[in-house]
Amino acid sequence: MKVPSVNVPNVKLPKLKAPNVKQTITKEYWSNVFDDFKLDDQPSSKDRKNLSTTSQQELKNGEIYSLQSNLDFQDGTNHFDNETQIDIVSPDYKNENINVDEDKLPFSDDIRDVKDRSDFSSSFVSSARDKDEETLLATDMNKDLSVRHLLTLAVGGAIGTGLFVNSGSSLNTGGPASLVIGWVIVSTALFTVINSLGELAAAFPVVGGFSVYMDKFVDPSFAFAVNLNYLLQWLVLLPLELVAASITIRYWNSSINSDAWVSIFYVAIGLANMLDVKSFGETEFVLSLVKILAIIGFFILGIVLDCGGGPSHEYIGGKYWHDPGAFVGTTSGSKFKGLCSVFVTAAFSFSGIEMTAVSAAESRNPRETIPKAAKRTFWLITGSYVSILTLVGCLVPYNDPRLMNGSSSVDAASSPLVIAIENGHIHGLPSLMNAIILIAILSVANSSVYACSRCMVSMSKIETLPKVFAKVDRRGRPIPAICFVLFFGLLSFVAASDKQAEVFTWLSALSGLSTIFCWMGINLCHIRFRQGMHVQQISLDELPFLSQTGIWGSIYGIVILFLVLVASFWTSLFPVGSSKANATSFFEGYLSFPILLGCYIAHKVYFKNWRWYIPASKMDLHSGRKQVDLEVVREELRLEKEHLAQRSFFYRFLHVWC
């Protein structure tokens, strides 16, 4: 059904508090309004007072109902002026209805069953029920991010030290086969997360994304614990990446104080995040493009070197898979433990891919951009990791001592990519790869400020952080949140200290498993959301995008991620190469779990919230949800199917999965 334009006069009426003040609306104003709605008869002065069916008690409490357009019509435009509001407040209103011929209203199909004005407004406006939820709709955030920006933001957050540096330690403890198997298994779980996230973010394009979903569909205490853990991860990541960048510089010159480089990088990242969101997206696009081109270049170079096309003309093939071997260890148990040690590193390396939801509120047309960006991000990042790590396993033996020669876990000197190029005896390229690693590290640091600040805005909106962090300026920048993240980033100036490796080991331990907790929470949100839709008898046709893996995919993802947590517990308590329990190793790898549990219990006790979860029948499935015209959506889908039917199988395959 095509929804016609409704010309509401550009009148902004002051919001008044009942019962002391009465709103006066001119006869001419009501004449214009009701002419547009094509009423049989214009209401009399008595009927105007009786227009609202809100109870006397609600009016005495000073409640104000606002009719404000957040509709997306067929042409994608907003036919209401953004400033136009109709606020009706008077202590004299009665619980009576005016006579309206609903069949003659332009929205009659949508409001036929509406019994009162409160229901009428809720059928129009996506967040008129709850003032706090209304603020989550990002009306104060600039919607300037396209699919390209969302894709590069996720790539910027996900492709960094996990691929370029930390994969070396996983190769050393697990072997080349464990490297590939571990990343593939984690990526299958991640595929379900991306689909769940795409469905939720397309339907609820709110500030902070999943930070809100957990609060709406699971439990506020669960949301607080997971979101705080996730926030800590990004807070720690900024100083960690700045220190990593200063260490990377030592590849060329170790005589300059590391804090000097930290200062330069710190200022550059601070300035980048003070740009408006579109300029920030373009900056991140350039940085991510460099990383993507580097990955493509290394992939081609790796194949050439493996096939004997390097200066030494030595054919390598799968030699290192036989000697020293595909797995680390001499027994089946030791080999399996080596595989388990890879899982957490793999999950950490993929962290940031959920950025498509964090930036949902700042994207254009979330119904189309978010699903596309989510799926393309998954294939780009997963394809990059699996292909590069397969080549690394062929070019670098797991017992190469240089893999563990780094001064810390973020030292590019232990990068398997740099070692692979050095083994190929290609002069100059190791320096180029090191420069690319430096750019990748700075890109992750840049993304960390963006992600952390948006999560802080979201958490402050749902009142789990101080309200000051919810403030956004006219250019769409959450200045207080950005300043807080940058203030925490001052920890990076320990780079010149001899204790910097130890400091960041324990800082990282605070949120080491937060990515896994976050992904499990997203899948749980998706399951609970579908349960709520079923119980409240809301058709799935109302959703802009449906997860390709469905509820069963979300369950599979939770099971795999739970097994990853179990494997991490084992390898943290009993490290690879040791048969005895190690308390230091355990807390370095598993400290974030007791922190998560403590936050959950503390929130339950403080707010006296004793229920385990929000009942499906009481879930708020309307606030913040993107409203769609079902007839328009069905027509679009029909035309899309007709178009796809005329294209090749390869095109249809890419359209569905990418």
XYZ file of C-alpha atoms in Angstrom:
658
model
C 0.000 0.000 0.000
C 1.453 3.297 -1.004
C 1.263 5.750 1.864
C 0.407 9.281 0.715
C 2.054 12.420 1.947
C 0.494 14.123 4.928
C 1.042 17.858 5.023
C 1.169 18.837 8.647
C 1.695 22.578 9.148
C 5.151 23.572 10.273
C 3.991 24.500 13.748
C 5.999 23.742 16.857
C 3.870 24.065 19.939
C 5.475 24.499 23.335
C 5.363 21.477 25.633
C 3.272 22.265 28.689
C 2.964 20.660 32.088
C -0.470 19.595 33.315
C -2.551 20.341 35.282
C -1.597 23.983 35.817
C -1.390 25.138 32.203
C -3.825 24.578 29.355
C -2.767 24.364 25.714
C -4.673 26.619 23.326
C -4.854 25.537 19.699
C -6.271 27.871 17.084
C -9.265 27.026 14.942
C -7.240 27.562 11.790
C -4.626 25.058 12.958
C -7.199 22.300 13.557
C -8.861 23.141 10.267
C -5.634 22.513 8.367
C -4.839 19.334 10.270
C -8.233 17.694 9.844
C -8.521 18.751 6.214
C -5.389 16.735 5.516
C -6.780 13.696 7.321
C -10.055 13.975 5.337
C -12.447 13.755 8.252
C -16.156 13.747 7.472
C -16.766 16.654 9.805
C -14.365 18.945 11.520
C -14.606 18.609 15.289
C -16.371 21.173 17.337
C -14.647 22.971 20.178
C -16.040 20.352 22.551
C -14.744 17.511 20.382
C -11.301 19.077 20.284
C -11.121 18.820 24.032
C -12.290 15.238 23.864
C -9.734 14.282 21.194
C -7.318 12.651 23.623
C -8.556 9.469 25.293
C -5.855 9.576 27.897
C -7.137 9.097 31.405
C -7.569 11.966 33.828
C -5.003 10.427 36.153
C -2.324 10.320 33.445
C -2.955 13.955 32.634
C -2.727 14.906 36.287
C 0.679 13.267 36.356
C 1.744 15.648 33.638
C 2.240 13.080 30.875
C 2.549 14.469 27.381
C 1.851 12.501 24.228
C 3.831 13.541 21.217
C 2.986 12.716 17.641
C 6.260 12.980 15.802
C 7.089 11.342 12.512
C 9.774 8.716 12.283
C 8.151 7.035 9.283
C 9.966 5.805 6.213
C 7.555 6.025 3.316
C 7.879 4.318 -0.026
C 10.204 6.900 -1.484
C 12.418 6.804 1.593
C 11.671 10.386 2.646
C 10.134 11.828 5.749
C 6.929 13.652 4.864
C 6.679 15.282 8.263
C 8.825 18.210 9.212
C 11.330 17.016 11.795
C 10.383 19.868 14.066
C 6.613 19.398 13.771
C 4.963 18.118 16.920
C 1.410 17.969 18.170
C 1.396 18.131 21.938
C -2.023 17.920 23.516
C -2.267 18.640 27.211
C -5.213 19.769 29.244
C -6.625 18.713 32.613
C -10.132 19.077 31.174
C -9.951 16.237 28.627
C -12.559 13.507 28.955
C -12.374 9.836 28.075
C -14.602 10.287 25.037
C -13.965 9.682 21.352
C -14.756 11.798 18.333
C -16.527 10.186 15.409
C -14.027 9.348 12.691
C -14.693 7.362 9.538
C -11.572 5.176 9.652
C -12.073 3.888 6.106
C -11.474 7.379 4.772
C -8.243 7.921 6.635
C -5.067 7.534 4.534
C -3.661 5.122 7.120
C -6.891 3.190 7.707
C -5.309 -0.222 7.126
C -2.760 0.454 9.811
C -5.114 1.854 12.460
C -8.384 0.010 11.923
C -8.088 -1.831 15.212
C -6.793 1.110 17.195
C -9.129 1.981 20.064
C -7.623 5.101 21.556
C -5.238 7.917 20.823
C -2.369 6.296 22.714
C -2.539 3.225 20.453
C -2.987 5.482 17.452
C 0.269 7.286 18.109
C 2.176 4.087 18.888
C 1.156 2.653 15.519
C 2.835 5.617 13.870
C 5.827 6.484 15.938
C 8.579 3.996 16.668
C 9.374 5.203 20.127
C 6.558 7.265 21.585
C 6.001 4.900 24.505
C 9.143 5.446 26.444
C 11.110 8.656 26.605
C 14.419 6.962 27.380
C 14.059 4.534 24.478
C 13.131 7.392 22.156
C 16.537 8.928 22.708
C 18.151 5.765 21.380
C 16.841 6.375 17.883
C 19.870 8.524 17.122
C 17.960 11.594 16.046
C 21.017 13.461 17.316
C 23.484 11.308 15.393
C 24.397 12.074 11.786
C 23.322 9.324 9.385
C 26.290 9.661 7.031
C 27.738 6.129 6.961
C 27.245 4.048 3.823
C 27.899 0.330 3.252
C 31.475 1.210 2.340
C 32.003 3.048 5.624
C 30.411 0.303 7.741
C 32.553 -2.302 6.005
C 35.798 -0.426 6.533
C 34.963 0.415 10.155
C 34.574 -3.288 10.899
C 37.735 -4.134 8.943
C 39.563 -1.370 10.780
C 38.589 -2.852 14.139
C 39.133 -6.517 13.250
C 42.276 -6.677 11.094
C 45.197 -5.641 13.260
C 47.653 -7.225 15.659
C 45.528 -10.395 15.824
C 46.441 -11.270 12.246
C 49.769 -9.538 11.802
C 51.392 -10.303 15.180
C 49.465 -12.551 17.597
C 49.016 -15.288 15.015
C 52.741 -15.966 15.450
C 52.316 -17.118 19.058
C 49.385 -19.342 18.007
C 51.545 -20.889 15.294
C 54.236 -21.544 17.898
C 51.897 -23.241 20.402
C 49.498 -25.011 18.040
C 51.162 -25.565 14.684
C 49.963 -24.688 11.152
C 47.025 -27.138 11.117
C 45.745 -25.883 14.478
C 46.025 -22.343 13.160
C 43.690 -23.003 10.225
C 41.282 -25.307 12.113
C 40.947 -22.898 15.037
C 40.171 -19.878 12.864
C 37.691 -21.813 10.684
C 35.752 -23.180 13.689
C 35.528 -19.742 15.303
C 34.475 -18.220 11.974
C 31.500 -20.618 11.696
C 30.243 -19.372 15.053
C 30.932 -15.820 13.945
C 28.777 -16.308 10.844
C 25.759 -16.965 13.065
C 26.612 -13.894 15.152
C 26.797 -11.687 12.060
C 23.399 -12.897 10.853
C 21.791 -12.409 14.264
C 23.327 -8.970 14.486
C 22.178 -8.051 10.988
C 18.568 -8.931 11.798
C 18.550 -7.013 15.077
C 20.444 -3.960 13.834
C 18.311 -3.596 10.700
C 15.149 -3.687 12.825
C 16.538 -1.586 15.706
C 19.145 0.884 14.338
C 19.867 2.429 17.736
C 22.981 4.013 19.209
C 25.336 1.328 20.507
C 23.468 -1.563 18.887
C 23.707 -4.748 20.944
C 24.269 -2.794 24.155
C 20.569 -1.944 23.973
C 19.383 -5.322 22.665
C 20.626 -7.184 25.734
C 18.811 -4.733 27.985
C 15.561 -5.050 25.995
C 15.426 -8.773 25.285
C 17.475 -10.600 27.936
C 18.009 -8.861 31.281
C 19.365 -5.462 32.439
C 21.901 -7.099 34.770
C 23.163 -9.356 31.996
C 23.381 -6.341 29.691
C 25.330 -4.329 32.261
C 27.878 -7.093 32.878
C 28.511 -7.915 29.206
C 28.521 -4.298 28.038
C 30.917 -3.189 30.775
C 33.273 -6.035 29.881
C 33.062 -5.082 26.216
C 33.664 -1.440 27.089
C 36.789 -2.362 29.053
C 38.127 -4.212 26.030
C 37.992 -1.126 23.827
C 39.260 1.133 26.615
C 42.336 -1.045 27.090
C 42.829 -1.475 23.352
C 43.625 2.203 22.713
C 46.731 2.449 24.963
C 47.713 -1.111 24.017
C 47.734 -0.308 20.297
C 49.579 2.972 20.851
C 52.305 1.104 22.722
C 52.365 -1.506 19.943
C 52.844 1.273 17.391
C 55.772 2.723 19.347
C 57.358 -0.750 19.579
C 56.910 -1.236 15.833
C 58.910 1.945 15.197
C 61.892 0.297 16.908
C 62.274 -1.909 13.841
C 63.911 1.079 12.169
C 65.188 3.179 15.079
C 65.398 2.157 18.732
C 67.287 5.224 19.979
C 64.266 7.565 20.173
C 62.196 7.481 23.351
C 59.000 5.476 22.773
C 56.860 8.099 24.505
C 57.736 10.580 21.761
C 56.102 8.328 19.168
C 53.167 7.676 21.485
C 52.575 11.443 21.730
C 52.450 11.812 17.944
C 50.083 8.887 17.454
C 47.909 9.946 20.394
C 47.337 13.441 18.990
C 46.647 12.101 15.480
C 43.997 9.658 16.717
C 42.421 12.296 18.952
C 42.084 14.703 16.018
C 40.666 11.975 13.749
C 37.915 11.212 16.252
C 37.010 14.884 16.561
C 35.994 14.918 12.895
C 32.348 14.540 11.943
C 31.268 10.945 11.396
C 31.470 11.100 7.594
C 35.032 12.453 7.643
C 35.961 9.862 10.255
C 34.498 7.157 8.028
C 36.578 8.374 5.087
C 39.733 8.370 7.231
C 39.070 4.811 8.341
C 38.308 3.842 4.749
C 41.780 4.913 3.623
C 43.496 3.084 6.505
C 41.471 -0.076 5.920
C 42.114 0.062 2.184
C 45.862 -0.036 2.859
C 45.399 -3.172 4.974
C 43.250 -4.886 2.369
C 45.746 -4.131 -0.400
C 48.574 -5.410 1.822
C 46.713 -8.674 2.452
C 46.109 -9.146 -1.276
C 49.763 -8.366 -1.978
C 51.027 -10.800 0.665
C 48.675 -13.505 -0.613
C 50.142 -13.230 -4.118
C 53.699 -13.015 -2.768
C 53.141 -15.999 -0.466
C 51.993 -18.208 -3.336
C 55.017 -17.153 -5.396
C 57.452 -17.882 -2.536
C 55.811 -21.203 -1.686
C 56.029 -22.335 -5.306
C 59.722 -21.451 -5.559
C 59.443 -18.115 -7.316
C 61.583 -16.220 -4.786
C 65.248 -15.216 -5.125
C 66.408 -18.600 -3.768
C 64.061 -20.519 -6.134
C 63.442 -23.053 -3.370
C 60.148 -24.919 -3.636
C 58.560 -25.089 -0.187
C 55.051 -26.437 -0.715
C 53.832 -28.231 2.413
C 57.287 -29.074 3.728
C 56.769 -27.489 7.136
C 53.517 -29.435 7.602
C 55.669 -32.580 7.677
C 58.790 -31.259 9.354
C 58.432 -30.125 12.119
C 54.753 -31.103 11.627
C 51.161 -29.894 11.372
C 50.535 -29.964 15.144
C 52.706 -29.118 18.131
C 53.272 -32.035 20.493
C 54.105 -35.718 20.406
C 50.880 -37.184 21.832
C 47.235 -36.782 20.854
C 46.523 -34.991 24.135
C 49.307 -32.440 23.680
C 48.269 -31.815 20.078
C 44.655 -31.267 21.135
C 45.749 -28.860 23.867
C 47.737 -26.929 21.281
C 44.590 -26.658 19.150
C 42.566 -25.436 22.142
C 45.151 -22.739 22.840
C 44.431 -21.212 19.427
C 40.700 -20.574 19.926
C 40.896 -17.534 22.206
C 43.511 -15.859 19.996
C 41.260 -16.505 16.997
C 38.273 -14.950 18.776
C 40.369 -11.937 19.820
C 41.584 -11.457 16.244
C 37.985 -11.337 14.974
C 36.893 -8.804 17.600
C 35.623 -5.635 15.988
C 33.530 -7.322 13.333
C 30.450 -6.391 15.383
C 31.153 -2.720 14.619
C 28.412 -2.803 11.978
C 25.861 -2.778 14.816
C 27.699 -0.223 16.949
C 27.502 2.244 14.041
C 23.959 1.256 12.968
C 22.408 4.509 14.168
C 24.761 6.527 11.974
C 24.158 4.574 8.781
C 21.998 5.511 5.822
C 19.007 3.263 5.218
C 19.844 0.596 7.864
C 17.443 -1.882 6.248
C 19.816 -2.299 3.303
C 23.216 -1.130 4.497
C 23.550 -3.153 7.713
C 22.860 -6.656 6.312
C 25.094 -6.001 3.304
C 27.903 -4.583 5.416
C 27.649 -7.420 7.955
C 27.823 -10.214 5.385
C 30.562 -8.596 3.308
C 32.591 -7.864 6.420
C 32.400 -11.508 7.479
C 33.567 -12.877 4.141
C 36.281 -10.269 3.729
C 37.774 -10.759 7.189
C 37.347 -14.543 7.323
C 38.739 -14.967 3.815
C 41.703 -12.760 4.677
C 42.517 -14.637 7.875
C 42.149 -18.188 6.560
C 44.069 -17.581 3.322
C 46.914 -15.642 4.953
C 47.297 -18.036 7.890
C 47.352 -21.040 5.545
C 50.228 -19.450 3.636
C 51.999 -18.468 6.866
C 51.853 -22.110 7.986
C 53.532 -23.097 4.722
C 56.248 -20.425 4.846
C 57.204 -20.386 8.552
C 57.893 -23.508 10.703
C 56.220 -23.436 14.107
C 59.583 -23.929 15.851
C 61.156 -20.787 14.359
C 62.680 -18.993 17.403
C 61.829 -15.566 15.976
C 58.125 -16.230 16.606
C 58.747 -15.724 20.326
C 61.470 -13.076 20.077
C 59.153 -10.102 20.479
C 59.462 -7.920 23.537
C 55.691 -8.260 24.046
C 52.600 -9.767 22.476
C 52.267 -6.733 20.210
C 55.865 -6.557 18.967
C 55.887 -6.714 15.159
C 59.359 -8.294 15.302
C 57.577 -11.600 15.980
C 55.117 -11.152 13.099
C 54.942 -14.359 11.029
C 54.313 -12.255 7.911
C 57.563 -10.341 8.372
C 59.417 -13.596 9.136
C 57.980 -15.218 5.993
C 59.262 -12.352 3.831
C 62.665 -12.463 5.535
C 62.851 -16.215 4.838
C 62.218 -15.409 1.173
C 65.358 -13.186 1.136
C 63.530 -10.238 -0.422
C 65.301 -7.038 0.562
C 63.214 -4.003 1.432
C 59.891 -5.811 1.714
C 60.213 -6.565 5.457
C 60.364 -2.817 6.087
C 57.324 -2.258 3.876
C 55.379 -4.971 5.710
C 56.380 -3.451 9.027
C 55.049 -0.086 7.847
C 51.752 -1.736 6.883
C 51.580 -3.358 10.321
C 52.073 0.100 11.839
C 49.148 1.455 9.787
C 47.010 -1.528 10.812
C 47.767 -0.934 14.480
C 46.862 2.756 14.238
C 43.660 1.861 12.402
C 42.597 -0.440 15.245
C 43.429 2.277 17.782
C 41.322 4.729 15.792
C 38.384 2.303 15.663
C 38.677 1.582 19.377
C 37.938 5.218 20.265
C 34.918 5.220 17.960
C 33.513 1.918 19.269
C 34.134 2.720 22.917
C 32.589 6.193 22.759
C 29.435 4.908 21.017
C 29.072 2.119 23.556
C 29.370 4.677 26.347
C 26.601 6.758 24.757
C 24.397 3.680 24.553
C 25.059 2.607 28.143
C 24.353 6.100 29.433
C 21.057 6.141 27.519
C 19.933 3.012 29.369
C 21.218 4.544 32.625
C 24.125 2.200 33.306
C 26.657 5.024 32.944
C 26.404 8.706 33.962
C 24.118 10.773 31.726
C 26.931 13.143 30.823
C 28.307 10.559 28.379
C 25.051 10.637 26.394
C 25.639 14.193 25.188
C 26.191 14.590 21.443
C 27.044 17.867 19.725
C 25.498 19.281 16.553
C 27.991 17.439 14.353
C 27.020 14.090 15.849
C 30.128 13.676 18.028
C 29.797 12.309 21.576
C 32.456 14.681 22.914
C 32.327 13.699 26.642
C 32.633 9.996 25.788
C 35.477 10.582 23.326
C 37.352 12.707 25.867
C 36.997 9.993 28.518
C 38.411 7.345 26.166
C 41.300 9.617 25.216
C 41.950 10.327 28.893
C 42.212 6.588 29.565
C 44.549 6.395 26.574
C 47.148 8.355 28.552
C 48.157 4.973 30.005
C 50.029 4.465 26.751
C 52.795 6.697 28.079
C 54.120 3.737 30.072
C 55.676 2.678 26.750
C 59.094 3.850 27.899
C 58.844 1.857 31.131
C 60.434 -1.550 31.564
C 57.164 -2.755 33.095
C 54.958 -1.878 30.116
C 54.610 -5.519 28.983
C 53.493 -6.601 32.450
C 51.085 -3.668 32.797
C 49.301 -4.424 29.548
C 49.220 -8.154 30.153
C 47.071 -7.558 33.218
C 45.037 -4.771 31.616
C 44.233 -7.104 28.728
C 43.286 -9.819 31.223
C 40.489 -7.582 32.558
C 38.544 -8.074 29.340
C 40.351 -10.932 27.604
C 37.177 -12.962 26.993
C 34.823 -10.029 26.432
C 34.504 -10.695 22.701
C 33.235 -14.218 23.352
C 30.794 -12.976 26.003
C 29.568 -10.293 23.609
C 29.002 -12.724 20.726
C 27.156 -15.175 22.971
C 25.008 -12.286 24.199
C 24.148 -11.226 20.636
C 22.994 -14.734 19.708
C 21.026 -14.973 22.951
C 19.370 -11.629 22.125
C 18.368 -12.992 18.731
C 16.824 -16.128 20.251
C 14.923 -14.123 22.867
C 13.803 -11.579 20.257
C 12.317 -14.335 18.082
C 10.585 -15.785 21.150
C 9.076 -12.388 21.887
C 7.892 -12.020 18.285
C 6.223 -15.438 18.498
C 4.538 -14.879 21.869
C 3.298 -11.399 20.935
C 2.110 -12.709 17.557
C 4.131 -10.284 15.462
C 4.828 -11.483 11.944
C 8.427 -11.914 10.811
C 7.353 -10.141 7.611
C 7.633 -6.895 9.565
C 11.411 -7.349 9.875
C 13.577 -5.657 7.233
C 16.092 -8.535 7.226
C 15.938 -12.136 8.448
C 18.940 -14.078 9.714
C 20.038 -16.710 7.200
C 20.915 -19.110 10.012
C 17.761 -18.569 12.073
C 17.341 -19.548 15.718
C 19.141 -22.862 15.264
C 22.163 -21.044 13.914
C 22.193 -18.808 16.985
C 22.023 -21.884 19.235
C 24.918 -23.461 17.326
C 26.966 -20.289 17.749
C 26.360 -20.227 21.518
C 27.394 -23.900 21.835
C 30.634 -23.372 19.884
C 31.523 -20.255 21.855
C 30.788 -22.041 25.135
C 33.196 -24.815 24.105
C 35.782 -22.133 23.325
C 35.378 -20.843 26.899
C 35.868 -24.378 28.243
C 38.997 -24.820 26.117
C 40.307 -21.470 27.318
C 39.719 -22.483 30.946
C 41.747 -25.651 30.427
C 44.682 -24.025 28.621
C 44.752 -21.103 31.070
C 44.860 -23.336 34.132
C 47.194 -25.893 32.548
C 49.284 -24.020 29.950
C 50.640 -25.743 26.847
C 53.823 -27.621 27.754
C 52.957 -27.860 31.457
C 51.106 -30.583 33.351
C 50.736 -28.512 36.536
C 48.236 -25.784 37.316
C 49.553 -22.239 36.981
C 47.659 -19.519 38.877
C 49.358 -16.633 37.071
C 48.558 -18.073 33.662
C 44.963 -18.756 34.709
C 44.221 -15.203 35.852
C 45.946 -13.728 32.803
C 43.638 -15.721 30.561
C 40.449 -15.992 32.611
C 40.292 -12.940 34.869
C 37.484 -11.398 32.830
C 35.049 -14.181 33.767
C 34.981 -13.481 37.540
C 34.767 -9.760 36.695
C 31.736 -10.461 34.488
C 30.119 -12.559 37.212
C 30.831 -9.896 39.849
C 29.273 -7.137 37.726
C 26.185 -9.270 37.121
C 25.644 -10.021 40.820
C 26.381 -6.427 41.891
C 23.808 -5.065 39.435
C 21.206 -7.580 40.615
C 21.740 -6.645 44.250
C 21.908 -2.877 43.724
C 18.741 -2.654 41.613
C 17.016 -5.558 43.405
C 16.283 -7.160 40.071
C 15.637 -10.780 41.054
C 14.196 -12.130 37.824
C 16.459 -14.189 35.567
C 15.176 -12.801 32.282
C 12.509 -10.568 30.763
C 9.336 -12.571 29.979
C 8.668 -12.808 26.246
C 5.181 -11.359 26.705
C 6.595 -8.233 28.377
C 9.401 -7.492 25.927
C 9.279 -4.039 24.361
C 9.349 -4.907 20.667
C 8.247 -1.463 19.468
C 10.547 1.169 20.974
C 13.409 1.908 18.644
C 12.123 -0.443 15.933
C 12.316 0.756 12.361
C 8.764 1.024 11.067
C 8.096 -0.373 7.596
C 5.101 -0.441 5.294
C 4.451 -4.162 4.783
C 2.791 -3.683 1.410
C 5.731 -1.655 0.158
C 8.235 -4.219 1.473
C 6.348 -7.102 -0.132
C 6.255 -5.261 -3.430
C 9.991 -4.554 -3.225
C 10.690 -8.228 -2.501
C 8.513 -9.308 -5.423
C 10.338 -6.996 -7.815
C 13.676 -8.123 -6.414
C 12.797 -11.795 -6.991
C 11.731 -11.041 -10.559
C 15.006 -9.237 -11.139
C 17.090 -12.065 -9.645
C 15.239 -14.684 -11.690
C 16.653 -13.083 -14.823
C 20.252 -13.120 -13.599
C 22.866 -15.880 -13.568
C 23.238 -18.454 -10.793
C 26.566 -16.921 -9.772
C 24.962 -13.489 -9.406
C 22.095 -14.923 -7.320
C 24.552 -16.795 -5.113
C 26.567 -13.651 -4.413
C 23.408 -11.622 -3.789
C 22.155 -14.039 -1.124
C 25.422 -14.671 0.698
C 27.258 -11.401 0.147
